[in-house]
């Protein structure tokens, strides 16, 4: 039996929005870390460090913030120059509070895809093995007559 349900929508954009709201509600400063090497990332390259870039996305630091399902888009000033930033949601590696570091990290998309592929392989192998093993288990351990299969209660007067 093969599962033919459509692929699930990624959770990352929903988690990023929830964490952003939680950080703002706690009167703290939301920072995001992104993979600046992602081919869809439009970022100021001068601020990239070891392939990553950190942004303060507080309402006072950015304009026109859009935390979408596909991309995070905003404009900010870097060295006084207005800059449009556009990040694929897959490039977001973390969102956290500046004040204490509380937040959430995410796997890089390539790691996430390989982990998902491994899980699918395991599930597929389990699906293939399950029908063969189920009848054996049922035949080997028939219920003993006269003995209840689970605990029972009696009323004692």
PDB file of C-alpha atoms in Angstrom:
ATOM      1  CA  UNK A   1       0.000   0.000   0.000  1.00  0.00           C
ATOM      2  CA  UNK A   2       1.573   3.236  -1.133  1.00  0.00           C
ATOM      3  CA  UNK A   3       0.713   6.542   0.455  1.00  0.00           C
ATOM      4  CA  UNK A   4      -0.536   8.836  -2.332  1.00  0.00           C
ATOM      5  CA  UNK A   5      -1.230  11.924  -0.245  1.00  0.00           C
ATOM      6  CA  UNK A   6       0.162  15.204  -1.605  1.00  0.00           C
ATOM      7  CA  UNK A   7       3.461  16.462  -0.161  1.00  0.00           C
ATOM      8  CA  UNK A   8       3.137  18.524   2.991  1.00  0.00           C
ATOM      9  CA  UNK A   9       3.728  22.266   2.978  1.00  0.00           C
ATOM     10  CA  UNK A  10       7.038  23.048   4.739  1.00  0.00           C
ATOM     11  CA  UNK A  11       6.729  24.138   8.369  1.00  0.00           C
ATOM     12  CA  UNK A  12       9.649  26.579   8.326  1.00  0.00           C
ATOM     13  CA  UNK A  13       7.712  29.717   7.251  1.00  0.00           C
ATOM     14  CA  UNK A  14       5.056  29.090   9.909  1.00  0.00           C
ATOM     15  CA  UNK A  15       7.652  28.532  12.615  1.00  0.00           C
ATOM     16  CA  UNK A  16       9.588  31.663  11.605  1.00  0.00           C
ATOM     17  CA  UNK A  17       6.412  33.772  11.780  1.00  0.00           C
ATOM     18  CA  UNK A  18       5.418  32.269  15.141  1.00  0.00           C
ATOM     19  CA  UNK A  19       8.877  32.853  16.634  1.00  0.00           C
ATOM     20  CA  UNK A  20       8.954  36.412  15.259  1.00  0.00           C
ATOM     21  CA  UNK A  21       5.596  37.186  16.882  1.00  0.00           C
ATOM     22  CA  UNK A  22       6.673  35.580  20.165  1.00  0.00           C
ATOM     23  CA  UNK A  23       9.908  37.601  20.244  1.00  0.00           C
ATOM     24  CA  UNK A  24       8.075  40.877  19.500  1.00  0.00           C
ATOM     25  CA  UNK A  25       5.392  40.073  22.113  1.00  0.00           C
ATOM     26  CA  UNK A  26       8.187  39.719  24.677  1.00  0.00           C
ATOM     27  CA  UNK A  27       9.536  43.191  23.776  1.00  0.00           C
ATOM     28  CA  UNK A  28      12.761  41.711  22.445  1.00  0.00           C
ATOM     29  CA  UNK A  29      14.740  42.085  19.222  1.00  0.00           C
ATOM     30  CA  UNK A  30      14.319  39.371  16.555  1.00  0.00           C
ATOM     31  CA  UNK A  31      17.439  38.367  14.650  1.00  0.00           C
ATOM     32  CA  UNK A  32      17.580  35.902  11.768  1.00  0.00           C
ATOM     33  CA  UNK A  33      20.559  33.969  10.457  1.00  0.00           C
ATOM     34  CA  UNK A  34      20.493  33.086   6.769  1.00  0.00           C
ATOM     35  CA  UNK A  35      22.621  31.079   4.367  1.00  0.00           C
ATOM     36  CA  UNK A  36      23.978  33.906   2.223  1.00  0.00           C
ATOM     37  CA  UNK A  37      25.352  31.421  -0.308  1.00  0.00           C
ATOM     38  CA  UNK A  38      21.854  30.255  -1.301  1.00  0.00           C
ATOM     39  CA  UNK A  39      21.486  31.118  -4.980  1.00  0.00           C
ATOM     40  CA  UNK A  40      18.196  32.947  -4.361  1.00  0.00           C
ATOM     41  CA  UNK A  41      19.534  35.127  -1.527  1.00  0.00           C
ATOM     42  CA  UNK A  42      19.815  38.841  -2.304  1.00  0.00           C
ATOM     43  CA  UNK A  43      21.882  40.258   0.552  1.00  0.00           C
ATOM     44  CA  UNK A  44      24.608  42.881   1.028  1.00  0.00           C
ATOM     45  CA  UNK A  45      27.694  40.705   0.428  1.00  0.00           C
ATOM     46  CA  UNK A  46      29.959  42.955   2.511  1.00  0.00           C
ATOM     47  CA  UNK A  47      28.235  41.669   5.659  1.00  0.00           C
ATOM     48  CA  UNK A  48      28.512  37.950   4.873  1.00  0.00           C
ATOM     49  CA  UNK A  49      30.670  36.000   7.325  1.00  0.00           C
ATOM     50  CA  UNK A  50      31.561  32.347   6.656  1.00  0.00           C
ATOM     51  CA  UNK A  51      28.683  32.052   4.193  1.00  0.00           C
ATOM     52  CA  UNK A  52      26.102  33.313   6.680  1.00  0.00           C
ATOM     53  CA  UNK A  53      24.519  36.675   7.377  1.00  0.00           C
ATOM     54  CA  UNK A  54      22.654  37.964  10.446  1.00  0.00           C
ATOM     55  CA  UNK A  55      19.820  40.505  10.258  1.00  0.00           C
ATOM     56  CA  UNK A  56      17.983  42.494  12.896  1.00  0.00           C
ATOM     57  CA  UNK A  57      14.374  42.296  11.661  1.00  0.00           C
ATOM     58  CA  UNK A  58      12.757  44.350  14.438  1.00  0.00           C
ATOM     59  CA  UNK A  59      10.031  46.739  13.237  1.00  0.00           C
ATOM     60  CA  UNK A  60      12.333  49.680  14.048  1.00  0.00           C
ATOM     61  CA  UNK A  61      15.203  48.229  11.988  1.00  0.00           C
ATOM     62  CA  UNK A  62      13.452  47.255   8.744  1.00  0.00           C
ATOM     63  CA  UNK A  63      10.713  48.509   6.441  1.00  0.00           C
ATOM     64  CA  UNK A  64       8.090  46.542   4.529  1.00  0.00           C
ATOM     65  CA  UNK A  65       8.871  43.235   6.251  1.00  0.00           C
ATOM     66  CA  UNK A  66       7.116  40.331   4.527  1.00  0.00           C
ATOM     67  CA  UNK A  67       7.485  36.926   6.200  1.00  0.00           C
ATOM     68  CA  UNK A  68       6.046  34.910   3.312  1.00  0.00           C
ATOM     69  CA  UNK A  69       5.787  31.187   2.686  1.00  0.00           C
ATOM     70  CA  UNK A  70       8.421  31.304  -0.070  1.00  0.00           C
ATOM     71  CA  UNK A  71      10.602  34.307   0.828  1.00  0.00           C
ATOM     72  CA  UNK A  72      11.393  36.834   3.526  1.00  0.00           C
ATOM     73  CA  UNK A  73      11.609  40.309   2.012  1.00  0.00           C
ATOM     74  CA  UNK A  74      12.415  43.648   3.643  1.00  0.00           C
ATOM     75  CA  UNK A  75      14.384  46.825   3.155  1.00  0.00           C
ATOM     76  CA  UNK A  76      17.001  48.077   5.583  1.00  0.00           C
ATOM     77  CA  UNK A  77      19.891  50.513   5.702  1.00  0.00           C
ATOM     78  CA  UNK A  78      23.461  49.277   5.577  1.00  0.00           C
ATOM     79  CA  UNK A  79      26.070  52.009   6.076  1.00  0.00           C
ATOM     80  CA  UNK A  80      23.282  54.506   5.409  1.00  0.00           C
ATOM     81  CA  UNK A  81      22.386  53.035   2.026  1.00  0.00           C
ATOM     82  CA  UNK A  82      18.852  51.631   1.629  1.00  0.00           C
ATOM     83  CA  UNK A  83      19.044  47.994   0.563  1.00  0.00           C
ATOM     84  CA  UNK A  84      16.351  45.536  -0.498  1.00  0.00           C
ATOM     85  CA  UNK A  85      16.912  42.082   1.055  1.00  0.00           C
ATOM     86  CA  UNK A  86      15.247  38.947  -0.273  1.00  0.00           C
ATOM     87  CA  UNK A  87      15.811  35.528   1.287  1.00  0.00           C
ATOM     88  CA  UNK A  88      14.349  32.186   0.219  1.00  0.00           C
ATOM     89  CA  UNK A  89      12.638  30.658   3.250  1.00  0.00           C
ATOM     90  CA  UNK A  90      14.917  27.600   2.911  1.00  0.00           C
ATOM     91  CA  UNK A  91      17.946  29.820   3.519  1.00  0.00           C
ATOM     92  CA  UNK A  92      16.773  30.769   7.034  1.00  0.00           C
ATOM     93  CA  UNK A  93      18.960  28.888   9.512  1.00  0.00           C
ATOM     94  CA  UNK A  94      17.714  30.446  12.776  1.00  0.00           C
ATOM     95  CA  UNK A  95      15.536  33.082  14.388  1.00  0.00           C
ATOM     96  CA  UNK A  96      16.375  34.201  17.907  1.00  0.00           C
ATOM     97  CA  UNK A  97      16.210  36.976  20.517  1.00  0.00           C
ATOM     98  CA  UNK A  98      19.184  39.320  20.576  1.00  0.00           C
ATOM     99  CA  UNK A  99      18.790  39.789  24.335  1.00  0.00           C
ATOM    100  CA  UNK A 100      19.199  36.180  25.486  1.00  0.00           C
ATOM    101  CA  UNK A 101      19.642  33.955  22.428  1.00  0.00           C
ATOM    102  CA  UNK A 102      16.317  32.136  22.906  1.00  0.00           C
ATOM    103  CA  UNK A 103      14.888  31.028  19.592  1.00  0.00           C
ATOM    104  CA  UNK A 104      14.857  28.260  17.044  1.00  0.00           C
ATOM    105  CA  UNK A 105      17.387  26.854  14.602  1.00  0.00           C
ATOM    106  CA  UNK A 106      16.686  24.975  11.375  1.00  0.00           C
ATOM    107  CA  UNK A 107      18.636  22.425   9.360  1.00  0.00           C
ATOM    108  CA  UNK A 108      20.188  23.590   6.130  1.00  0.00           C
ATOM    109  CA  UNK A 109      17.871  22.647   3.249  1.00  0.00           C
ATOM    110  CA  UNK A 110      20.291  20.060   1.791  1.00  0.00           C
ATOM    111  CA  UNK A 111      20.524  18.321   5.193  1.00  0.00           C
ATOM    112  CA  UNK A 112      16.763  18.500   5.584  1.00  0.00           C
ATOM    113  CA  UNK A 113      16.164  16.926   2.167  1.00  0.00           C
ATOM    114  CA  UNK A 114      18.613  14.070   2.788  1.00  0.00           C
ATOM    115  CA  UNK A 115      17.072  13.416   6.221  1.00  0.00           C
ATOM    116  CA  UNK A 116      13.597  13.376   4.662  1.00  0.00           C
ATOM    117  CA  UNK A 117      14.795  10.969   1.963  1.00  0.00           C
ATOM    118  CA  UNK A 118      16.258   8.647   4.610  1.00  0.00           C
ATOM    119  CA  UNK A 119      13.000   8.717   6.577  1.00  0.00           C
ATOM    120  CA  UNK A 120      11.009   7.944   3.418  1.00  0.00           C
ATOM    121  CA  UNK A 121      13.322   4.985   2.663  1.00  0.00           C
ATOM    122  CA  UNK A 122      12.791   3.638   6.184  1.00  0.00           C
ATOM    123  CA  UNK A 123       9.017   4.068   5.917  1.00  0.00           C
ATOM    124  CA  UNK A 124       8.958   2.370   2.519  1.00  0.00           C
ATOM    125  CA  UNK A 125      11.007  -0.564   3.832  1.00  0.00           C
ATOM    126  CA  UNK A 126       8.657  -0.846   6.799  1.00  0.00           C
ATOM    127  CA  UNK A 127       5.624  -0.836   4.503  1.00  0.00           C
ATOM    128  CA  UNK A 128       7.145  -3.607   2.387  1.00  0.00           C
ATOM    129  CA  UNK A 129       8.008  -5.770   5.408  1.00  0.00           C
ATOM    130  CA  UNK A 130       4.824  -5.254   7.423  1.00  0.00           C
ATOM    131  CA  UNK A 131       2.370  -7.367   5.368  1.00  0.00           C
ATOM    132  CA  UNK A 132       4.785 -10.348   5.378  1.00  0.00           C
ATOM    133  CA  UNK A 133       5.350 -10.285   9.131  1.00  0.00           C
ATOM    134  CA  UNK A 134       1.821  -9.558  10.382  1.00  0.00           C
ATOM    135  CA  UNK A 135       0.297 -12.983   9.645  1.00  0.00           C
ATOM    136  CA  UNK A 136       3.233 -14.755  11.356  1.00  0.00           C
ATOM    137  CA  UNK A 137       2.761 -12.767  14.547  1.00  0.00           C
ATOM    138  CA  UNK A 138      -0.955 -13.489  14.639  1.00  0.00           C
ATOM    139  CA  UNK A 139      -0.458 -17.241  14.083  1.00  0.00           C
ATOM    140  CA  UNK A 140       2.352 -17.628  16.612  1.00  0.00           C
ATOM    141  CA  UNK A 141       0.547 -16.021  19.558  1.00  0.00           C
ATOM    142  CA  UNK A 142      -3.111 -17.062  19.612  1.00  0.00           C
ATOM    143  CA  UNK A 143      -5.013 -15.893  22.676  1.00  0.00           C
ATOM    144  CA  UNK A 144      -5.280 -18.466  25.439  1.00  0.00           C
ATOM    145  CA  UNK A 145      -8.926 -19.472  25.965  1.00  0.00           C
ATOM    146  CA  UNK A 146     -10.382 -18.544  29.328  1.00  0.00           C
ATOM    147  CA  UNK A 147      -7.821 -15.849  30.090  1.00  0.00           C
ATOM    148  CA  UNK A 148      -8.743 -12.217  29.515  1.00  0.00           C
ATOM    149  CA  UNK A 149      -6.403 -10.306  27.193  1.00  0.00           C
ATOM    150  CA  UNK A 150      -6.465  -7.280  29.466  1.00  0.00           C
ATOM    151  CA  UNK A 151      -7.134  -6.535  33.123  1.00  0.00           C
ATOM    152  CA  UNK A 152     -10.732  -6.684  34.274  1.00  0.00           C
ATOM    153  CA  UNK A 153     -12.534  -5.319  37.317  1.00  0.00           C
ATOM    154  CA  UNK A 154     -15.022  -7.208  39.488  1.00  0.00           C
ATOM    155  CA  UNK A 155     -17.521  -5.733  41.906  1.00  0.00           C
ATOM    156  CA  UNK A 156     -17.078  -7.243  45.377  1.00  0.00           C
ATOM    157  CA  UNK A 157     -19.908  -6.813  47.904  1.00  0.00           C
TER     158      UNK A 157
END
